[in-house]
CSV table of C-alpha atoms in Angstrom, one decimal:
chain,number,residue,atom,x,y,z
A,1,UNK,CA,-16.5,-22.1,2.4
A,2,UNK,CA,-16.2,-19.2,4.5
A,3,UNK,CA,-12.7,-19.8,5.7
A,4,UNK,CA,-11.3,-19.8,1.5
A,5,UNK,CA,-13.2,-16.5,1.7
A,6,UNK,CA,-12.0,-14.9,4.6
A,7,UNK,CA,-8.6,-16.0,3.0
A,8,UNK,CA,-9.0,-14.7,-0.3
A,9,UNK,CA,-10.3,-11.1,1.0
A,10,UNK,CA,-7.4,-11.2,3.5
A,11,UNK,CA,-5.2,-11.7,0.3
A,12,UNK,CA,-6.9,-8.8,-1.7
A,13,UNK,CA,-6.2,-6.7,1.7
A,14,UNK,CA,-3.1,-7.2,2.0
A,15,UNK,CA,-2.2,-6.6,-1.8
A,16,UNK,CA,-4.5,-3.3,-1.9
A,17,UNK,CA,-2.8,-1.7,1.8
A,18,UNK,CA,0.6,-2.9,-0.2
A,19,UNK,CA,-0.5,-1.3,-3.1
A,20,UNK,CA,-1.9,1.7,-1.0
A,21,UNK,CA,1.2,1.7,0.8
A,22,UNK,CA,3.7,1.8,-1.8
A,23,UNK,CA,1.8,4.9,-3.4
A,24,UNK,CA,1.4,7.0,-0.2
A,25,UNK,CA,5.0,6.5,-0.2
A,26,UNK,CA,5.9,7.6,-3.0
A,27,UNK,CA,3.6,10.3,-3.3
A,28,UNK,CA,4.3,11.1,-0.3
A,29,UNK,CA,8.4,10.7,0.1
A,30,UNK,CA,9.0,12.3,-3.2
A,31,UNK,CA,7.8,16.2,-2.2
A,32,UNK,CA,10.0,16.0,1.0
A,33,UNK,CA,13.0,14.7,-0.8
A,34,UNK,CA,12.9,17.4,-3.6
A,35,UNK,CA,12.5,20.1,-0.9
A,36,UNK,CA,15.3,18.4,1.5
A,37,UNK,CA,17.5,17.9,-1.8
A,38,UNK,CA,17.2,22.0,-3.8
């Protein structure tokens, strides 16, 4: 039992640091390329 749930929080990690991730860099990214690119 506690192996499926050290599997299923590592799933739900890895989706919410993807998730996380793909936000930041978008959030992130998007200022610097409209102030790189007038």
């Amino acid at each position: 039992m506690d192996i499926l749930r050290d599997e299923s929080r590592g799933r739900r990690l890895a989706a919410g640091v993807r998730g996380m991730g793909i936000g930041a860099h978008r959030t992130i990214v998007a200022p610097w390329s409209r102030t790189q690119r007038p």
